[in-house]
mmCIF file of C-alpha atoms in Angstrom:
data_model
loop_
_atom_site.group_PDB
_atom_site.id
_atom_site.type_symbol
_atom_site.label_atom_id
_atom_site.label_comp_id
_atom_site.label_asym_id
_atom_site.label_seq_id
_atom_site.Cartn_x
_atom_site.Cartn_y
_atom_site.Cartn_z
ATOM 1 C CA MET A 1 -0.253 0.194 -20.107
ATOM 2 C CA SER A 2 -0.136 3.908 -20.910
ATOM 3 C CA ARG A 3 -1.758 6.233 -18.455
ATOM 4 C CA ILE A 4 -5.191 7.662 -19.236
ATOM 5 C CA GLU A 5 -5.396 11.422 -19.703
ATOM 6 C CA ILE A 6 -8.650 13.369 -19.797
ATOM 7 C CA GLU A 7 -9.000 17.017 -20.769
ATOM 8 C CA ILE A 8 -11.476 19.023 -18.679
ATOM 9 C CA HIS A 9 -12.526 22.621 -19.265
ATOM 10 C CA LEU A 10 -13.945 24.682 -16.390
ATOM 11 C CA GLU A 11 -15.449 28.148 -16.696
ATOM 12 C CA ARG A 12 -16.123 30.392 -13.721
ATOM 13 C CA PRO A 13 -16.967 34.050 -13.094
ATOM 14 C CA PRO A 14 -14.069 36.185 -11.801
ATOM 15 C CA GLY A 15 -13.476 35.845 -8.073
ATOM 16 C CA VAL A 16 -15.351 32.547 -7.671
ATOM 17 C CA CYS A 17 -13.325 29.572 -6.397
ATOM 18 C CA LEU A 18 -13.018 26.418 -8.477
ATOM 19 C CA GLY A 19 -14.389 24.269 -5.685
ATOM 20 C CA PHE A 20 -11.805 21.567 -5.027
ATOM 21 C CA SER A 21 -8.850 20.946 -2.689
ATOM 22 C CA ILE A 22 -5.550 19.187 -3.376
ATOM 23 C CA VAL A 23 -2.772 17.340 -1.542
ATOM 24 C CA GLY A 24 0.670 16.198 -2.605
ATOM 25 C CA GLY A 25 3.715 17.808 -4.153
ATOM 26 C CA THR A 26 7.449 17.197 -4.225
ATOM 27 C CA ASN A 27 8.122 19.159 -1.038
ATOM 28 C CA VAL A 28 5.572 17.273 1.116
ATOM 29 C CA SER A 29 5.971 13.760 -0.276
ATOM 30 C CA ARG A 30 7.778 12.549 2.855
ATOM 31 C CA ILE A 31 4.770 13.541 4.952
ATOM 32 C CA THR A 32 1.860 12.645 2.678
ATOM 33 C CA ASP A 33 3.605 9.836 0.771
ATOM 34 C CA CYS A 34 2.307 11.466 -2.421
ATOM 35 C CA ARG A 35 4.385 13.433 -4.946
ATOM 36 C CA ALA A 36 1.488 13.789 -7.377
ATOM 37 C CA ILE A 37 -1.097 16.567 -7.020
ATOM 38 C CA VAL A 38 -4.282 14.723 -6.044
ATOM 39 C CA ILE A 39 -7.839 16.043 -5.627
ATOM 40 C CA THR A 40 -9.050 15.292 -2.092
ATOM 41 C CA ARG A 41 -12.266 17.319 -1.785
ATOM 42 C CA ILE A 42 -14.874 18.639 -4.219
ATOM 43 C CA THR A 43 -17.408 21.205 -3.021
ATOM 44 C CA LYS A 44 -20.963 20.220 -3.877
ATOM 45 C CA ASP A 45 -22.619 22.305 -6.642
ATOM 46 C CA SER A 46 -19.340 24.111 -7.363
ATOM 47 C CA PHE A 47 -17.906 24.578 -10.864
ATOM 48 C CA ALA A 48 -15.636 21.588 -10.279
ATOM 49 C CA ASP A 49 -18.680 19.494 -9.347
ATOM 50 C CA ARG A 50 -20.660 20.296 -12.502
ATOM 51 C CA ASP A 51 -21.269 17.231 -14.719
ATOM 52 C CA GLN A 52 -19.187 15.175 -12.267
ATOM 53 C CA GLN A 53 -16.146 15.470 -14.538
ATOM 54 C CA LEU A 54 -13.710 15.701 -11.626
ATOM 55 C CA LYS A 55 -13.703 13.004 -8.971
ATOM 56 C CA LEU A 56 -11.933 12.390 -5.690
ATOM 57 C CA HIS A 57 -8.363 11.075 -5.994
ATOM 58 C CA ASP A 58 -7.973 12.225 -9.615
ATOM 59 C CA ILE A 59 -4.365 13.249 -10.337
ATOM 60 C CA ILE A 60 -3.805 16.671 -11.926
ATOM 61 C CA LEU A 61 -1.206 16.432 -14.689
ATOM 62 C CA CYS A 62 -1.447 19.897 -16.220
ATOM 63 C CA VAL A 63 -3.251 23.234 -15.667
ATOM 64 C CA ASN A 64 -3.419 25.710 -18.572
ATOM 65 C CA ASN A 65 -0.379 24.044 -20.183
ATOM 66 C CA ILE A 66 1.634 24.201 -16.919
ATOM 67 C CA SER A 67 2.880 20.760 -15.896
ATOM 68 C CA PHE A 68 1.898 19.536 -12.417
ATOM 69 C CA THR A 69 3.857 16.283 -12.729
ATOM 70 C CA ASN A 70 6.816 17.420 -10.598
ATOM 71 C CA ILE A 71 5.762 20.522 -8.673
ATOM 72 C CA GLU A 72 5.802 21.804 -5.087
ATOM 73 C CA HIS A 73 2.501 21.952 -3.235
ATOM 74 C CA GLN A 74 2.354 25.716 -2.632
ATOM 75 C CA LEU A 75 3.281 26.482 -6.238
ATOM 76 C CA ALA A 76 0.447 24.239 -7.449
ATOM 77 C CA VAL A 77 -2.003 25.994 -5.113
ATOM 78 C CA GLY A 78 -0.806 29.390 -6.332
ATOM 79 C CA ILE A 79 -1.271 28.469 -9.993
ATOM 80 C CA LEU A 80 -4.800 27.202 -9.382
ATOM 81 C CA ARG A 81 -5.738 30.355 -7.471
ATOM 82 C CA SER A 82 -4.324 32.628 -10.171
ATOM 83 C CA THR A 83 -6.252 31.033 -13.043
ATOM 84 C CA ARG A 84 -8.798 33.298 -14.667
ATOM 85 C CA ASN A 85 -12.182 32.509 -16.188
ATOM 86 C CA ASN A 86 -11.113 29.557 -18.365
ATOM 87 C CA VAL A 87 -9.289 26.665 -16.701
ATOM 88 C CA ASN A 88 -8.068 23.725 -18.775
ATOM 89 C CA LEU A 89 -7.131 20.668 -16.727
ATOM 90 C CA SER A 90 -5.411 17.498 -17.853
ATOM 91 C CA ILE A 91 -6.049 14.743 -15.318
ATOM 92 C CA ASN A 92 -5.237 11.102 -14.746
ATOM 93 C CA PRO A 93 -8.440 9.564 -13.347
ATOM 94 C CA ASN A 94 -7.959 7.360 -10.315
ATOM 95 C CA LEU A 95 -9.815 4.186 -11.290
ATOM 96 C CA THR A 96 -7.997 1.627 -9.238
ATOM 97 C CA ARG A 97 -8.010 1.879 -5.498
ATOM 98 C CA PRO A 98 -8.606 3.980 -2.378
ATOM 99 C CA THR A 99 -5.641 5.861 -0.908
ATOM 100 C CA ASP A 100 -5.849 5.054 2.806
ATOM 101 C CA ALA A 101 -3.421 2.459 4.133
ATOM 102 C CA ILE A 102 -5.649 1.332 6.999
ATOM 103 C CA VAL A 103 -9.429 1.676 7.034
ATOM 104 C CA THR A 104 -11.517 0.480 9.950
ATOM 105 C CA ASP A 105 -15.007 1.303 8.679
ATOM 106 C CA LEU A 106 -16.686 -1.746 7.113
ATOM 107 C CA LYS A 107 -20.077 -0.567 5.812
ATOM 108 C CA GLU A 108 -22.680 -2.142 3.554
ATOM 109 C CA ILE A 109 -20.301 -2.769 0.699
ATOM 110 C CA PHE A 110 -22.202 -4.464 -2.110
ATOM 111 C CA ASP A 111 -25.484 -2.582 -2.524
ATOM 112 C CA ASP A 112 -24.212 0.067 -4.941
ATOM 113 C CA ILE A 113 -22.008 -2.241 -7.042
ATOM 114 C CA ILE A 114 -23.426 -3.097 -10.466
ATOM 115 C CA GLY A 115 -23.017 -6.682 -11.688
ATOM 116 C CA LEU A 116 -20.503 -9.268 -10.414
ATOM 117 C CA LYS A 117 -23.276 -11.253 -8.706
ATOM 118 C CA GLN A 118 -21.261 -14.451 -8.180
ATOM 119 C CA THR A 119 -18.265 -12.504 -6.906
ATOM 120 C CA LYS A 120 -20.386 -10.634 -4.377
ATOM 121 C CA GLU A 121 -22.033 -13.850 -3.195
ATOM 122 C CA ALA A 122 -18.661 -15.545 -2.693
ATOM 123 C CA LEU A 123 -17.227 -12.586 -0.796
ATOM 124 C CA SER A 124 -20.381 -12.292 1.314
ATOM 125 C CA TYR A 125 -19.963 -15.925 2.324
ATOM 126 C CA ALA A 126 -16.244 -15.610 3.036
ATOM 127 C CA ILE A 127 -16.389 -12.262 4.835
ATOM 128 C CA ILE A 128 -19.785 -11.264 6.214
ATOM 129 C CA LEU A 129 -21.067 -14.701 7.254
ATOM 130 C CA ARG A 130 -17.673 -15.587 8.667
ATOM 131 C CA VAL A 131 -17.700 -12.545 10.955
ATOM 132 C CA LYS A 132 -21.390 -12.487 11.941
ATOM 133 C CA PHE A 133 -21.885 -16.243 12.299
ATOM 134 C CA SER A 134 -18.459 -17.539 13.257
ATOM 135 C CA TYR A 135 -19.989 -20.533 15.082
ATOM 136 C CA LEU A 136 -21.014 -21.958 11.688
ATOM 137 C CA PHE A 137 -17.354 -22.511 10.855
ATOM 138 C CA ASP A 138 -16.250 -24.462 13.924
ATOM 139 C CA GLY A 139 -14.530 -27.821 13.668
ATOM 140 C CA ASN A 140 -14.046 -29.229 10.187
ATOM 141 C CA ARG A 141 -16.398 -26.713 8.584
ATOM 142 C CA LYS A 142 -13.959 -23.923 7.735
ATOM 143 C CA SER A 143 -14.306 -20.866 5.574
ATOM 144 C CA TRP A 144 -11.779 -19.894 2.912
ATOM 145 C CA THR A 145 -8.700 -18.164 4.311
ATOM 146 C CA ASN A 146 -7.511 -16.891 0.930
ATOM 147 C CA ILE A 147 -9.321 -15.892 -2.258
ATOM 148 C CA LEU A 148 -7.913 -14.909 -5.650
ATOM 149 C CA LEU A 149 -9.957 -12.503 -7.770
ATOM 150 C CA TYR A 150 -8.814 -12.454 -11.378
ATOM 151 C CA GLY A 151 -9.958 -10.568 -14.451
ATOM 152 C CA VAL A 152 -10.284 -6.899 -15.313
ATOM 153 C CA SER A 153 -13.474 -5.790 -13.540
ATOM 154 C CA PHE A 154 -11.988 -4.646 -10.244
ATOM 155 C CA GLU A 155 -14.534 -1.844 -9.786
ATOM 156 C CA LEU A 156 -15.757 -4.047 -6.944
ATOM 157 C CA LEU A 157 -12.539 -3.320 -5.070
ATOM 158 C CA ILE A 158 -12.872 0.432 -5.551
ATOM 159 C CA LYS A 159 -16.047 0.375 -3.441
ATOM 160 C CA PHE A 160 -14.697 -2.176 -0.976
ATOM 161 C CA HIS A 161 -13.544 -0.757 2.373
ATOM 162 C CA ILE A 162 -10.398 -2.757 3.103
ATOM 163 C CA ILE A 163 -9.376 -3.151 6.744
ATOM 164 C CA VAL A 164 -5.666 -3.455 5.965
ATOM 165 C CA PHE A 165 -4.387 -2.506 2.514
ATOM 166 C CA ILE A 166 -1.061 -3.714 1.096
ATOM 167 C CA LYS A 167 0.359 -0.839 -0.947
ATOM 168 C CA ALA A 168 1.773 -1.612 -4.361
ATOM 169 C CA TYR A 169 5.211 -0.148 -3.648
ATOM 170 C CA TRP A 170 6.675 -2.950 -1.537
ATOM 171 C CA TYR A 171 10.467 -2.896 -1.735
ATOM 172 C CA TYR A 172 11.321 -6.261 -3.243
ATOM 173 C CA GLY A 173 15.054 -5.617 -3.207
ATOM 174 C CA SER A 174 15.230 -4.763 0.496
ATOM 175 C CA VAL A 175 16.320 -7.276 3.113
ATOM 176 C CA LYS A 176 13.749 -5.711 5.442
ATOM 177 C CA VAL A 177 10.799 -6.856 3.341
ATOM 178 C CA LYS A 178 10.773 -10.322 4.902
ATOM 179 C CA LYS A 179 10.304 -8.710 8.302
ATOM 180 C CA LYS A 180 7.612 -6.443 6.840
ATOM 181 C CA VAL A 181 5.668 -9.508 5.735
ATOM 182 C CA LYS A 182 5.803 -10.918 9.275
ATOM 183 C CA ASP A 183 4.801 -7.587 10.783
ATOM 184 C CA LEU A 184 1.904 -7.232 8.360
ATOM 185 C CA PHE A 185 0.387 -10.591 9.274
ATOM 186 C CA LYS A 186 1.036 -9.874 12.952
ATOM 187 C CA LEU A 187 -0.904 -6.618 12.607
ATOM 188 C CA ALA A 188 -3.705 -8.492 10.840
ATOM 189 C CA ARG A 189 -4.007 -10.956 13.735
ATOM 190 C CA GLU A 190 -4.072 -8.108 16.242
ATOM 191 C CA ARG A 191 -6.885 -6.397 14.308
ATOM 192 C CA GLN A 192 -8.934 -9.490 13.514
ATOM 193 C CA PRO A 193 -11.471 -9.924 12.086
ATOM 194 C CA CYS A 194 -9.319 -8.509 9.324
ATOM 195 C CA ILE A 195 -8.861 -8.551 5.563
ATOM 196 C CA LEU A 196 -5.469 -8.362 3.888
ATOM 197 C CA PHE A 197 -5.775 -7.138 0.320
ATOM 198 C CA SER A 198 -2.904 -7.805 -2.088
ATOM 199 C CA ASP A 199 -3.121 -6.109 -5.482
ATOM 200 C CA HIS A 200 -1.072 -7.457 -8.426
ATOM 201 C CA THR A 201 -0.493 -10.562 -6.369
ATOM 202 C CA ASP A 202 1.182 -12.335 -9.302
ATOM 203 C CA GLY A 203 4.355 -10.641 -8.050
ATOM 204 C CA LEU A 204 4.119 -12.440 -4.697
ATOM 205 C CA CYS A 205 2.534 -15.770 -5.577
ATOM 206 C CA GLU A 206 3.856 -16.427 -9.052
ATOM 207 C CA LYS A 207 5.078 -19.827 -10.141
ATOM 208 C CA HIS A 208 8.685 -20.575 -9.220
ATOM 209 C CA TYR A 209 11.309 -20.102 -11.900
ATOM 210 C CA ASN A 210 15.022 -20.882 -11.826
ATOM 211 C CA THR A 211 15.830 -17.333 -12.906
ATOM 212 C CA GLU A 212 14.347 -15.547 -9.885
ATOM 213 C CA SER A 213 16.695 -13.965 -7.356
ATOM 214 C CA GLU A 214 17.378 -15.304 -3.880
ATOM 215 C CA THR A 215 15.834 -12.179 -2.333
ATOM 216 C CA SER A 216 12.631 -12.654 -4.302
ATOM 217 C CA ARG A 217 12.513 -16.320 -3.330
ATOM 218 C CA ARG A 218 12.885 -15.506 0.391
ATOM 219 C CA ILE A 219 10.077 -12.939 0.248
ATOM 220 C CA LYS A 220 7.705 -15.332 -1.491
ATOM 221 C CA ASN A 221 8.533 -18.173 0.880
ATOM 222 C CA GLU A 222 7.879 -15.973 3.912
ATOM 223 C CA PHE A 223 4.589 -14.820 2.413
ATOM 224 C CA LEU A 224 3.521 -18.437 1.836
ATOM 225 C CA VAL A 225 4.562 -19.454 5.362
ATOM 226 C CA GLN A 226 2.499 -16.661 6.908
ATOM 227 C CA MET A 227 -0.451 -17.409 4.646
ATOM 228 C CA ARG A 228 -0.477 -21.097 5.589
ATOM 229 C CA ARG A 229 -0.171 -20.188 9.266
ATOM 230 C CA VAL A 230 -3.293 -18.044 8.989
ATOM 231 C CA GLY A 231 -5.143 -21.051 7.587
ATOM 232 C CA GLN A 232 -3.981 -23.317 10.416
ATOM 233 C CA ASP A 233 -4.332 -21.194 13.550
ATOM 234 C CA ASN A 234 -8.055 -20.391 13.068
ATOM 235 C CA SER A 235 -7.343 -16.666 13.146
ATOM 236 C CA ASN A 236 -10.107 -14.554 11.643
ATOM 237 C CA VAL A 237 -7.904 -13.196 8.851
ATOM 238 C CA LEU A 238 -8.733 -13.383 5.153
ATOM 239 C CA LEU A 239 -6.212 -12.820 2.368
ATOM 240 C CA LEU A 240 -8.008 -11.262 -0.600
ATOM 241 C CA ALA A 241 -5.746 -11.163 -3.650
ATOM 242 C CA ALA A 242 -6.263 -9.719 -7.127
ATOM 243 C CA THR A 243 -4.493 -10.160 -10.443
ATOM 244 C CA ASN A 244 -5.106 -9.669 -14.137
ATOM 245 C CA ILE A 245 -2.509 -12.348 -14.981
ATOM 246 C CA PRO A 246 -3.968 -15.474 -13.320
ATOM 247 C CA ARG A 247 -1.836 -17.853 -15.394
ATOM 248 C CA ALA A 248 1.259 -16.453 -13.640
ATOM 249 C CA VAL A 249 -0.044 -17.287 -10.155
ATOM 250 C CA ASP A 250 0.762 -20.596 -8.499
ATOM 251 C CA THR A 251 -2.698 -22.209 -8.386
ATOM 252 C CA VAL A 252 -1.722 -24.321 -5.369
ATOM 253 C CA THR A 253 -1.099 -21.157 -3.363
ATOM 254 C CA LEU A 254 -4.550 -19.606 -3.754
ATOM 255 C CA ARG A 255 -7.100 -22.389 -4.026
ATOM 256 C CA ARG A 256 -10.312 -20.328 -4.121
ATOM 257 C CA ARG A 257 -10.355 -18.519 -7.463
ATOM 258 C CA ILE A 258 -13.156 -16.209 -8.631
ATOM 259 C CA TYR A 259 -13.443 -14.677 -12.086
ATOM 260 C CA THR A 260 -14.558 -11.034 -12.233
ATOM 261 C CA PRO A 261 -15.869 -10.728 -15.804
ATOM 262 C CA LEU A 262 -16.611 -7.637 -17.844
ATOM 263 C CA PRO A 263 -20.134 -6.206 -17.425
ATOM 264 C CA ASP A 264 -22.830 -7.607 -19.715
ATOM 265 C CA VAL A 265 -25.095 -5.383 -21.816
ATOM 266 C CA ASN A 266 -27.640 -4.771 -19.028
ATOM 267 C CA GLU A 267 -24.896 -3.965 -16.553
ATOM 268 C CA ARG A 268 -23.247 -1.593 -19.036
ATOM 269 C CA ALA A 269 -26.557 0.234 -19.508
ATOM 270 C CA ALA A 270 -26.875 0.545 -15.735
ATOM 271 C CA LEU A 271 -23.310 1.878 -15.523
ATOM 272 C CA PHE A 272 -23.986 4.543 -18.164
ATOM 273 C CA LYS A 273 -27.129 5.578 -16.329
ATOM 274 C CA THR A 274 -25.337 5.601 -12.981
ATOM 275 C CA HIS A 275 -22.604 7.901 -14.274
ATOM 276 C CA LEU A 276 -24.917 10.280 -16.142
ATOM 277 C CA GLY A 277 -28.498 9.646 -15.058
ATOM 278 C CA PHE A 278 -28.305 12.046 -12.106
ATOM 279 C CA SER A 279 -27.116 14.955 -14.248
ATOM 280 C CA ASN A 280 -29.352 17.721 -15.562
ATOM 281 C CA TYR A 281 -26.905 18.459 -18.368
ATOM 282 C CA HIS A 282 -27.710 15.674 -20.842
ATOM 283 C CA LEU A 283 -30.578 14.932 -23.244
ATOM 284 C CA ILE A 284 -30.346 11.124 -23.259
ATOM 285 C CA ARG A 285 -33.726 9.388 -22.927
ATOM 286 C CA ASP A 286 -34.276 6.179 -20.998
ATOM 287 C CA HIS A 287 -34.534 3.909 -24.065
ATOM 288 C CA LYS A 288 -31.168 5.179 -25.370
ATOM 289 C CA TRP A 289 -29.098 3.741 -22.502
ATOM 290 C CA MET A 290 -29.397 0.206 -23.908
ATOM 291 C CA GLN A 291 -28.306 1.396 -27.360
ATOM 292 C CA LEU A 292 -25.167 2.898 -25.843
ATOM 293 C CA ALA A 293 -24.522 -0.307 -23.905
ATOM 294 C CA GLN A 294 -24.786 -2.421 -27.052
ATOM 295 C CA LYS A 295 -22.109 -0.292 -28.710
ATOM 296 C CA ALA A 296 -19.819 -0.687 -25.675
ATOM 297 C CA GLN A 297 -19.162 -4.426 -25.923
ATOM 298 C CA ASN A 298 -15.998 -5.535 -24.074
ATOM 299 C CA TYR A 299 -15.826 -2.225 -22.177
ATOM 300 C CA SER A 300 -15.110 -2.365 -18.453
ATOM 301 C CA GLY A 301 -16.709 -0.159 -15.824
ATOM 302 C CA ALA A 302 -13.523 1.921 -15.786
ATOM 303 C CA ASP A 303 -13.762 2.378 -19.577
ATOM 304 C CA ILE A 304 -17.367 3.562 -19.269
ATOM 305 C CA ASP A 305 -16.356 6.020 -16.551
ATOM 306 C CA VAL A 306 -13.751 7.523 -18.902
ATOM 307 C CA ILE A 307 -16.260 7.688 -21.784
ATOM 308 C CA CYS A 308 -18.779 9.586 -19.662
ATOM 309 C CA ARG A 309 -16.123 12.051 -18.554
ATOM 310 C CA LYS A 310 -14.948 12.610 -22.118
ATOM 311 C CA ALA A 311 -18.496 13.087 -23.398
ATOM 312 C CA SER A 312 -19.431 15.706 -20.797
ATOM 313 C CA PRO A 313 -17.367 18.595 -22.219
ATOM 314 C CA GLN A 314 -18.190 17.841 -25.887
ATOM 315 C CA SER A 315 -20.960 20.432 -25.977
ATOM 316 C CA THR A 316 -18.708 23.179 -24.623
ATOM 317 C CA ARG A 317 -16.055 22.329 -27.195
ATOM 318 C CA ARG A 318 -18.628 22.903 -29.947
ATOM 319 C CA LEU A 319 -20.004 26.053 -28.445
ATOM 320 C CA ARG A 320 -18.985 27.708 -25.177
ATOM 321 C CA SER A 321 -22.566 28.650 -24.391
ATOM 322 C CA ALA A 322 -23.955 25.111 -24.811
ATOM 323 C CA THR A 323 -25.568 23.735 -21.664
ATOM 324 C CA HIS A 324 -26.364 20.087 -22.461
ATOM 325 C CA PHE A 325 -24.555 17.172 -24.044
ATOM 326 C CA LYS A 326 -26.370 14.657 -26.224
ATOM 327 C CA ARG A 327 -26.291 11.019 -27.275
ATOM 328 C CA LYS A 328 -24.013 11.851 -30.206
ATOM 329 C CA ASP A 329 -21.465 13.183 -27.705
ATOM 330 C CA MET A 330 -21.484 9.759 -26.049
ATOM 331 C CA LEU A 331 -21.065 8.039 -29.420
ATOM 332 C CA ALA A 332 -18.142 10.329 -30.253
ATOM 333 C CA ALA A 333 -16.485 9.437 -26.939
ATOM 334 C CA LEU A 334 -17.112 5.730 -27.621
ATOM 335 C CA ALA A 335 -15.382 6.055 -30.983
ATOM 336 C CA ILE A 336 -12.314 7.614 -29.357
ATOM 337 C CA GLN A 337 -12.071 5.525 -26.185
ATOM 338 C CA LYS A 338 -11.437 1.899 -27.124
ATOM 339 C CA PRO A 339 -11.873 -0.913 -24.578
ATOM 340 C CA ALA A 340 -8.784 -1.593 -22.487
ATOM 341 C CA VAL A 341 -9.237 -5.363 -22.868
ATOM 342 C CA ASP A 342 -9.055 -7.079 -26.243
ATOM 343 C CA LYS A 343 -10.840 -10.275 -27.252
ATOM 344 C CA SER A 344 -7.734 -12.437 -26.884
ATOM 345 C CA GLU A 345 -7.449 -11.492 -23.189
ATOM 346 C CA ILE A 346 -11.113 -12.302 -22.576
ATOM 347 C CA LEU A 347 -10.626 -15.680 -24.281
ATOM 348 C CA ALA A 348 -7.588 -16.364 -22.073
ATOM 349 C CA TYR A 349 -9.630 -15.585 -18.926
ATOM 350 C CA THR A 350 -12.413 -17.895 -20.128
ATOM 351 C CA ARG A 351 -9.975 -20.765 -20.721
ATOM 352 C CA PHE A 352 -8.357 -20.251 -17.314
ATOM 353 C CA THR A 353 -11.778 -20.253 -15.626
ATOM 354 C CA ARG A 354 -12.769 -23.524 -17.291
ATOM 355 C CA LYS A 355 -9.530 -25.157 -16.155
ATOM 356 C CA PHE A 356 -8.860 -23.630 -12.727
ATOM 357 C CA GLY A 357 -11.836 -21.489 -11.628
ATOM 358 C CA ARG A 358 -13.643 -22.548 -8.472
#
């Protein structure tokens, strides 16, 4: 999938700061584990905060036609400080996951998530009830020790505060990975109650093929051994896995499978209103949200986020002095931004759910 790029135009009076901070860069990647230039703080009511175009963890790709893809940190800071009144940013919005490796703050996690009712109920049962009322799961009455979320609507996971987070850059070719798997589950037991989250888990729990390498086979076997051990030793550890290719995952490995569907029309209307309803810079009336939602069939929450960001600067592109964007700006953004999921994928998810979903 090609990366998403959004153009953002910021205007500011001379001498006034843009209102955001960055981390990353080629010269600090060993310390921060991030070569990209990433936005880490946005000052409230600043020029960067207007219309909520920029968001935390967005990646800056270009500033006034200067590439930020492979740049040192101090040089990036210097370029941002030297920009004059008009600043044109090209960004890659972070729509996938939080950046912290270990988070220990488990707050109320479902209240501000739109839709996915069945998914939230299943996770509440497996996580919250299991921790608060552990005595309910004594003896033969056991909770699920592993859950597979499949589909495309992983906005739920963006809001979810994971206790331990498996980063996507595991080194599959390294002989040390097998030990890393052991150490990871050991850490999970030490920190229990604990959640292990595995993104793109089809790479770890895929069906066995004769063509896979011996190294890959050893890693998968170790992962399965540790996962089964968690289910047998009554440790308060839950493996929460996600994939958008459920047919590639060994269904015996992850027995509890939950479909995370695309938002329906009411949920899409709520998403549009959530992204733009707080702003004073639009002229969209309440009854128009549903009309926008009806035109956004098969759009995910991430797609709607991109549409709202693209629509925000439409008025300034027409006229620099314009102060509000209108419904036609949203329709123009809808025409440009097509849904990331086509009908054939949705049909495949539906068939998989009928056959394997639980």
